[in-house]
């Protein structure tokens, strides 16, 4: 299992989406999110996209006002995860059309559905955007 | 309808939360919403269940408890429609808190949905199962998942593959069921199925040796071909990233090949060509290509050796390391860390670049690089590398100094070629980043200094200089204070000059100044201040001319609110004013301290270092000091100092009883001191005392001999000093209670009962040879207190190094019963430290009572003063 959690956080450090692939209690999650968000948001553009925190490696990428943070274990390929974040954003862009913080907030369940199609149990399931979006579009059409 | 349950729309709730200006406001909104949702749940409101759950997910994301919504998820999952199920499963995955009963309840719904006719519902169930499956669920649902691995729709097969991973992680013995279906997935064309299938195979290999062998034999070639196809595939818009088709699949394939190739020459051989192709042909100007190269290097480093490939891989890392992109440099450092076990030489070649990375602006890169440098250091390069690191320490960020200091200290300790270098480096670190140095590190520095007797002068002068510039570094101050206390005279007199140093002029009062500054500095903490007080005590003896000034400084702490300082101040005062005769003995130099090169005992040993002489705390060093076992001028008895100490103080002192009382390492000094100091002080009669003396000794002995010694009512205490044993009196008084006048009274020493047990009493009479004050003649009288006769009576005695003992033959070897007669024996003791130290003796008496061997032991501390 490579990916431990995926977070989307705004510039102010507020969580906008959180998906964990291992069990953490509510308190642990809150503490973890606060710590890593503080660490990542303090870094500048020139610094690398990887931060080590406890036994996690956080790979993060910033898109306008939104930060995407992925926590992985030591085995994972950091550059690939960086690429994966980009794929995730492109997929959301294709669905929402230039995705922004509000899209994710007001369509939290849809964002989760997309993520579900891409990552399961910490592993990448699908990398084709049309395959990822097919079930969601089908749902939109039917209902 | 309940006014609460109507609630707000999801959109409105999110707006309301967004509008909140403070956390308290947000909590208020959330509380209200949660109350409404609970009410709706209680009413079993069907219409808004969907919406309530969506709200709960949002509230959960914000970090509020939402466990009460779990059962709602189950209800939605059990509903017939897809949208309900969809949201129900999502809620389940998010809100679940591993409560077993919920998982149990959901198992049945999952089973039904895995068999559902609608493939999207099957997909939902698989996804949920893959994310939350427990061991029990894995056992219950494994057959369904296995079947779904062959489902007609690839989107189901890929999810079933990942679900299988979860199942074999939870229940590894199920792995073998999945080997064949997993192998079948590797032949697929659909990328989703391939990537998950490859992942499943990788996990199967980790879970089962059998699976690893199987895939190695049957699938290696196929995987190599798949990778080749992916690498050479024409442009595929759906999977294309920066001109590369599906880099994620590349990476998964390379990972699996790594597992298969590791430790297997044939498999490694089989993948050589394709790895070489990936390593040479992949575009390295985009992140996706670099990700593949990175993975490829990892694989090359892990599989069985192929010289050519390794060179290729190391070259790629070299390119990465000199890349301008920080991400690339980061992964290069990461990879070099793994490569070092494979090819340390190649990594050493990049040493200069790596060292530069330690100084990078980016904390992540610095951390990686520092860890890499740490493993790169060996005996041959420790000096230049340490120099670089210490130089950098001066300019590094505050938050990096802690890590850096710890690593430097550890390197210096591990690879130090000589003591002077070690001391130099550690003093630099202490002056530069003394506030970041851990306690055990500066403890260890003190131990090393103590044990390097030829460097005492050099070190104390270096510390004096360092103190002038870096008095704000706490641990430097501590080490300096300690050393000036110990070696103050060497500082002042430039003793032990090395060729490399310049002489300095320090007066006695300059040295005291340093301690005073340390004592009064506002940043000094309790430990430093306490150490400074002790250093003052030592200096008061080393520099008699400053004694008055020192007393004045120390007196200022008599009223300190900190008990420790107050106590030390009062003790110090009492030693200076009342016990001048023993002061020099109390503060003699520390002897060599046990120094464990492995380092694990260093904290234990050094823990006692800041507990100075004369304080009634367990400590090994002061004890040794008190007995002065290592003074070179004293005639040395046949046994070595350490063993002798053991012998003197009670045979085997180690917790595990052993039969022999000699040849133990002197590592138990700690408890011995307590013992020594507590003897004769009624307020302190430590429970450890009889224990210590009994361990390893004759178990038949009914009463511990020492009990007689430590009991205040015992007549073993000599009359003149008995006043000193009155309860509540200062511990030190018991050492120095004897009136000094007696020394002039010639042979008028009182007799003492040196030892008394239930069976035996030993009395000592003392006399001096005229003109030879150092030598004392002791006439020992042994009296049998038991009703049986003692045969083969042998008396043995042992003394510390500064004493010399000669035993004359005993008057008899048989001792009549019930005190009807006695044995006498003359002992001649020469005290090389006459006037400074009192006699002390450990005795052992062996005899046969009713044909049984009896052994008694004891220690005699109640010799009159001045012998």
GROMACS .gro file of C-alpha atoms in nm, chain B residues 540-804:
model
  265
  683UNK     CA    1   3.842   2.633   4.742
  684UNK     CA    2   4.073   2.343   4.808
  685UNK     CA    3   4.288   2.388   4.496
  686UNK     CA    4   4.326   2.764   4.552
  687UNK     CA    5   4.339   2.818   4.929
  688UNK     CA    6   4.389   3.190   4.873
  689UNK     CA    7   4.044   3.219   4.716
  690UNK     CA    8   3.877   3.017   4.985
  691UNK     CA    9   3.724   3.316   5.161
  692UNK     CA   10   3.590   3.463   4.839
  693UNK     CA   11   3.443   3.128   4.739
  694UNK     CA   12   3.275   3.098   5.073
  695UNK     CA   13   3.119   3.438   5.020
  696UNK     CA   14   2.993   3.349   4.675
  697UNK     CA   15   2.847   3.023   4.797
  698UNK     CA   16   2.691   3.187   5.099
  699UNK     CA   17   2.469   3.389   4.869
  700UNK     CA   18   2.283   3.067   4.790
  701UNK     CA   19   2.220   2.973   5.151
  702UNK     CA   20   1.879   3.126   5.121
  703UNK     CA   21   1.810   3.004   4.769
  704UNK     CA   22   1.455   2.896   4.715
  705UNK     CA   23   1.584   2.606   4.511
  706UNK     CA   24   1.641   2.331   4.761
  707UNK     CA   25   1.925   2.175   4.568
  708UNK     CA   26   2.126   2.497   4.559
  709UNK     CA   27   2.050   2.582   4.916
  710UNK     CA   28   2.160   2.241   5.032
  711UNK     CA   29   2.480   2.252   4.833
  712UNK     CA   30   2.558   2.598   4.952
  713UNK     CA   31   2.514   2.498   5.314
  714UNK     CA   32   2.715   2.182   5.269
  715UNK     CA   33   2.989   2.376   5.102
  716UNK     CA   34   2.992   2.626   5.380
  717UNK     CA   35   3.006   2.356   5.640
  718UNK     CA   36   3.293   2.182   5.465
  719UNK     CA   37   3.494   2.498   5.434
  720UNK     CA   38   3.437   2.617   5.786
  721UNK     CA   39   3.412   2.300   5.989
  722UNK     CA   40   3.580   2.020   5.804
  723UNK     CA   41   3.890   2.166   5.663
  724UNK     CA   42   4.082   1.853   5.745
  725UNK     CA   43   3.886   1.638   5.504
  726UNK     CA   44   3.818   1.895   5.237
  727UNK     CA   45   4.114   1.808   5.021
  728UNK     CA   46   4.017   1.443   5.035
  729UNK     CA   47   3.659   1.515   4.940
  730UNK     CA   48   3.751   1.707   4.630
  731UNK     CA   49   4.036   1.503   4.493
  732UNK     CA   50   4.050   1.457   4.119
  733UNK     CA   51   3.807   1.222   3.961
  734UNK     CA   52   3.965   0.888   3.882
  735UNK     CA   53   3.931   0.719   3.545
  736UNK     CA   54   3.568   0.652   3.474
  737UNK     CA   55   3.436   0.344   3.310
  738UNK     CA   56   3.407   0.427   2.946
  739UNK     CA   57   3.215   0.190   2.733
  740UNK     CA   58   3.313   0.231   2.369
  741UNK     CA   59   2.976   0.095   2.261
  742UNK     CA   60   2.835   0.403   2.417
  743UNK     CA   61   2.535   0.253   2.581
  744UNK     CA   62   2.676   0.272   2.928
  745UNK     CA   63   2.805   0.623   2.892
  746UNK     CA   64   2.486   0.789   3.003
  747UNK     CA   65   2.469   0.561   3.303
  748UNK     CA   66   2.826   0.626   3.403
  749UNK     CA   67   2.819   0.992   3.347
  750UNK     CA   68   2.487   1.041   3.514
  751UNK     CA   69   2.674   1.055   3.837
  752UNK     CA   70   2.919   1.313   3.723
  753UNK     CA   71   2.720   1.612   3.822
  754UNK     CA   72   2.660   1.461   4.159
  755UNK     CA   73   2.975   1.567   4.326
  756UNK     CA   74   3.177   1.443   4.612
  757UNK     CA   75   3.049   1.459   4.956
  758UNK     CA   76   2.685   1.464   4.868
  759UNK     CA   77   2.489   1.173   4.996
  760UNK     CA   78   2.369   1.057   4.661
  761UNK     CA   79   2.456   0.732   4.496
  762UNK     CA   80   2.750   0.791   4.273
  763UNK     CA   81   3.037   0.581   4.167
  764UNK     CA   82   3.300   0.844   4.125
  765UNK     CA   83   3.291   0.999   4.470
  766UNK     CA   84   3.321   0.663   4.629
  767UNK     CA   85   3.630   0.580   4.439
  768UNK     CA   86   3.753   0.920   4.526
  769UNK     CA   87   3.689   0.877   4.893
  770UNK     CA   88   3.884   0.562   4.907
  771UNK     CA   89   4.144   0.692   4.668
  772UNK     CA   90   4.199   0.356   4.519
  773UNK     CA   91   4.395   0.486   4.230
  774UNK     CA   92   4.645   0.706   4.397
  775UNK     CA   93   4.973   0.608   4.245
  776UNK     CA   94   5.193   0.688   4.537
  777UNK     CA   95   5.039   0.433   4.764
  778UNK     CA   96   5.178   0.082   4.777
  779UNK     CA   97   4.955  -0.138   4.575
  780UNK     CA   98   4.825  -0.459   4.725
  781UNK     CA   99   4.822  -0.760   4.507
  782UNK     CA  100   4.464  -0.723   4.399
  783UNK     CA  101   4.375  -0.457   4.149
  784UNK     CA  102   4.187  -0.148   4.252
  785UNK     CA  103   3.856  -0.253   4.112
  786UNK     CA  104   3.856  -0.597   4.256
  787UNK     CA  105   3.982  -0.462   4.573
  788UNK     CA  106   3.698  -0.227   4.599
  789UNK     CA  107   3.466  -0.516   4.552
  790UNK     CA  108   3.648  -0.711   4.811
  791UNK     CA  109   3.654  -0.430   5.055
  792UNK     CA  110   3.293  -0.349   5.033
  793UNK     CA  111   3.124  -0.678   5.035
  794UNK     CA  112   3.230  -0.941   4.792
  795UNK     CA  113   2.994  -0.975   4.508
  796UNK     CA  114   2.787  -0.669   4.472
  797UNK     CA  115   2.617  -0.749   4.148
  798UNK     CA  116   2.247  -0.814   4.177
  799UNK     CA  117   2.277  -1.173   4.066
  800UNK     CA  118   2.446  -1.364   4.343
  801UNK     CA  119   2.772  -1.525   4.242
  802UNK     CA  120   2.991  -1.737   4.456
  803UNK     CA  121   3.325  -1.575   4.408
  804UNK     CA  122   3.384  -1.240   4.561
  805UNK     CA  123   3.673  -1.132   4.342
  806UNK     CA  124   3.744  -1.050   3.982
  807UNK     CA  125   3.430  -0.855   3.912
  808UNK     CA  126   3.435  -0.544   3.715
  809UNK     CA  127   3.400  -0.246   3.942
  810UNK     CA  128   3.074  -0.134   3.794
  811UNK     CA  129   2.866  -0.150   4.104
  812UNK     CA  130   3.019   0.139   4.278
  813UNK     CA  131   2.696   0.327   4.280
  814UNK     CA  132   2.518   0.127   4.539
  815UNK     CA  133   2.839   0.078   4.726
  816UNK     CA  134   2.870   0.443   4.795
  817UNK     CA  135   2.527   0.453   4.942
  818UNK     CA  136   2.638   0.167   5.151
  819UNK     CA  137   2.957   0.330   5.257
  820UNK     CA  138   2.797   0.656   5.342
  821UNK     CA  139   2.515   0.501   5.528
  822UNK     CA  140   2.724   0.288   5.752
  823UNK     CA  141   2.703   0.420   6.098
  824UNK     CA  142   2.443   0.683   6.020
  825UNK     CA  143   2.124   0.577   6.184
  826UNK     CA  144   1.909   0.809   5.979
  827UNK     CA  145   2.020   0.647   5.664
  828UNK     CA  146   2.039   0.281   5.744
  829UNK     CA  147   1.972   0.174   5.394
  830UNK     CA  148   1.790  -0.149   5.326
  831UNK     CA  149   2.043  -0.221   5.059
  832UNK     CA  150   2.318  -0.271   5.309
  833UNK     CA  151   2.248  -0.618   5.443
  834UNK     CA  152   2.145  -0.720   5.098
  835UNK     CA  153   2.468  -0.622   4.942
  836UNK     CA  154   2.670  -0.796   5.198
  837UNK     CA  155   2.470  -1.112   5.188
  838UNK     CA  156   2.460  -1.156   4.817
  839UNK     CA  157   2.696  -1.419   4.707
  840UNK     CA  158   2.800  -1.493   5.058
  841UNK     CA  159   2.729  -1.759   5.306
  842UNK     CA  160   2.359  -1.798   5.334
  843UNK     CA  161   2.382  -1.987   5.655
  844UNK     CA  162   2.496  -1.683   5.834
  845UNK     CA  163   2.204  -1.579   6.047
  846UNK     CA  164   2.273  -1.210   6.087
  847UNK     CA  165   2.441  -0.975   5.853
  848UNK     CA  166   2.759  -0.854   6.010
  849UNK     CA  167   2.695  -0.506   5.898
  850UNK     CA  168   2.377  -0.473   6.092
  851UNK     CA  169   2.589  -0.457   6.397
  852UNK     CA  170   2.787  -0.180   6.242
  853UNK     CA  171   2.503   0.032   6.132
  854UNK     CA  172   2.290  -0.005   6.436
  855UNK     CA  173   2.321   0.298   6.655
  856UNK     CA  174   2.269   0.106   6.974
  857UNK     CA  175   2.549  -0.133   6.899
  858UNK     CA  176   2.846  -0.114   7.121
  859UNK     CA  177   3.063  -0.145   6.817
  860UNK     CA  178   3.075   0.229   6.793
  861UNK     CA  179   3.368   0.378   6.957
  862UNK     CA  180   3.292   0.606   7.247
  863UNK     CA  181   3.474   0.911   7.122
  864UNK     CA  182   3.292   0.933   6.797
  865UNK     CA  183   2.955   0.820   6.917
  866UNK     CA  184   2.844   1.178   6.943
  867UNK     CA  185   2.879   1.198   6.571
  868UNK     CA  186   2.618   0.933   6.525
  869UNK     CA  187   2.340   1.109   6.700
  870UNK     CA  188   2.035   1.118   6.474
  871UNK     CA  189   2.002   1.417   6.254
  872UNK     CA  190   2.366   1.509   6.251
  873UNK     CA  191   2.532   1.606   5.929
  874UNK     CA  192   2.652   1.310   5.735
  875UNK     CA  193   2.994   1.458   5.694
  876UNK     CA  194   3.037   1.483   6.066
  877UNK     CA  195   3.050   1.112   6.093
  878UNK     CA  196   3.362   1.115   5.884
  879UNK     CA  197   3.536   1.385   6.068
  880UNK     CA  198   3.387   1.372   6.409
  881UNK     CA  199   3.695   1.262   6.590
  882UNK     CA  200   3.867   1.545   6.770
  883UNK     CA  201   4.194   1.620   6.601
  884UNK     CA  202   4.363   1.663   6.937
  885UNK     CA  203   4.393   1.292   6.978
  886UNK     CA  204   4.668   1.277   6.724
  887UNK     CA  205   4.907   1.425   6.970
  888UNK     CA  206   4.812   1.192   7.246
  889UNK     CA  207   5.037   0.920   7.120
  890UNK     CA  208   4.904   0.573   7.174
  891UNK     CA  209   4.595   0.675   7.366
  892UNK     CA  210   4.352   0.534   7.115
  893UNK     CA  211   4.039   0.380   7.254
  894UNK     CA  212   3.967   0.016   7.194
  895UNK     CA  213   3.675  -0.063   6.969
  896UNK     CA  214   3.451  -0.354   6.901
  897UNK     CA  215   3.530  -0.383   6.538
  898UNK     CA  216   3.285  -0.651   6.454
  899UNK     CA  217   3.004  -0.831   6.626
  900UNK     CA  218   2.764  -1.094   6.501
  901UNK     CA  219   2.550  -1.337   6.694
  902UNK     CA  220   2.839  -1.582   6.697
  903UNK     CA  221   3.146  -1.372   6.711
  904UNK     CA  222   3.289  -1.054   6.851
  905UNK     CA  223   3.613  -0.892   6.747
  906UNK     CA  224   3.776  -0.622   6.954
  907UNK     CA  225   4.065  -0.405   6.838
  908UNK     CA  226   4.327  -0.247   7.061
  909UNK     CA  227   4.551   0.012   6.903
  910UNK     CA  228   4.903   0.121   6.968
  911UNK     CA  229   5.164   0.321   6.777
  912UNK     CA  230   5.528   0.248   6.736
  913UNK     CA  231   5.724   0.540   6.868
  914UNK     CA  232   5.869   0.757   6.592
  915UNK     CA  233   5.652   0.601   6.327
  916UNK     CA  234   5.311   0.768   6.328
  917UNK     CA  235   5.208   0.605   6.003
  918UNK     CA  236   5.209   0.256   6.141
  919UNK     CA  237   4.951   0.125   6.380
  920UNK     CA  238   4.967  -0.200   6.567
  921UNK     CA  239   4.626  -0.353   6.613
  922UNK     CA  240   4.572  -0.632   6.855
  923UNK     CA  241   4.262  -0.819   6.752
  924UNK     CA  242   4.080  -1.028   7.008
  925UNK     CA  243   3.826  -1.282   6.885
  926UNK     CA  244   3.556  -1.401   7.119
  927UNK     CA  245   3.316  -1.687   7.053
  928UNK     CA  246   2.959  -1.599   7.151
  929UNK     CA  247   2.805  -1.932   7.055
  930UNK     CA  248   2.785  -2.250   7.263
  931UNK     CA  249   2.998  -2.449   7.016
  932UNK     CA  250   3.372  -2.458   6.969
  933UNK     CA  251   3.513  -2.308   6.646
  934UNK     CA  252   3.783  -2.504   6.469
  935UNK     CA  253   4.011  -2.398   6.182
  936UNK     CA  254   3.957  -2.037   6.270
  937UNK     CA  255   4.103  -1.804   6.006
  938UNK     CA  256   4.087  -1.427   6.006
  939UNK     CA  257   4.152  -1.233   5.685
  940UNK     CA  258   4.152  -0.862   5.622
  941UNK     CA  259   4.182  -0.633   5.323
  942UNK     CA  260   4.252  -0.262   5.301
  943UNK     CA  261   4.251   0.006   5.026
  944UNK     CA  262   4.567   0.085   4.833
  945UNK     CA  263   4.683   0.368   5.051
  946UNK     CA  264   4.713   0.126   5.340
  947UNK     CA  265   4.957  -0.156   5.385
   0.00000   0.00000   0.00000
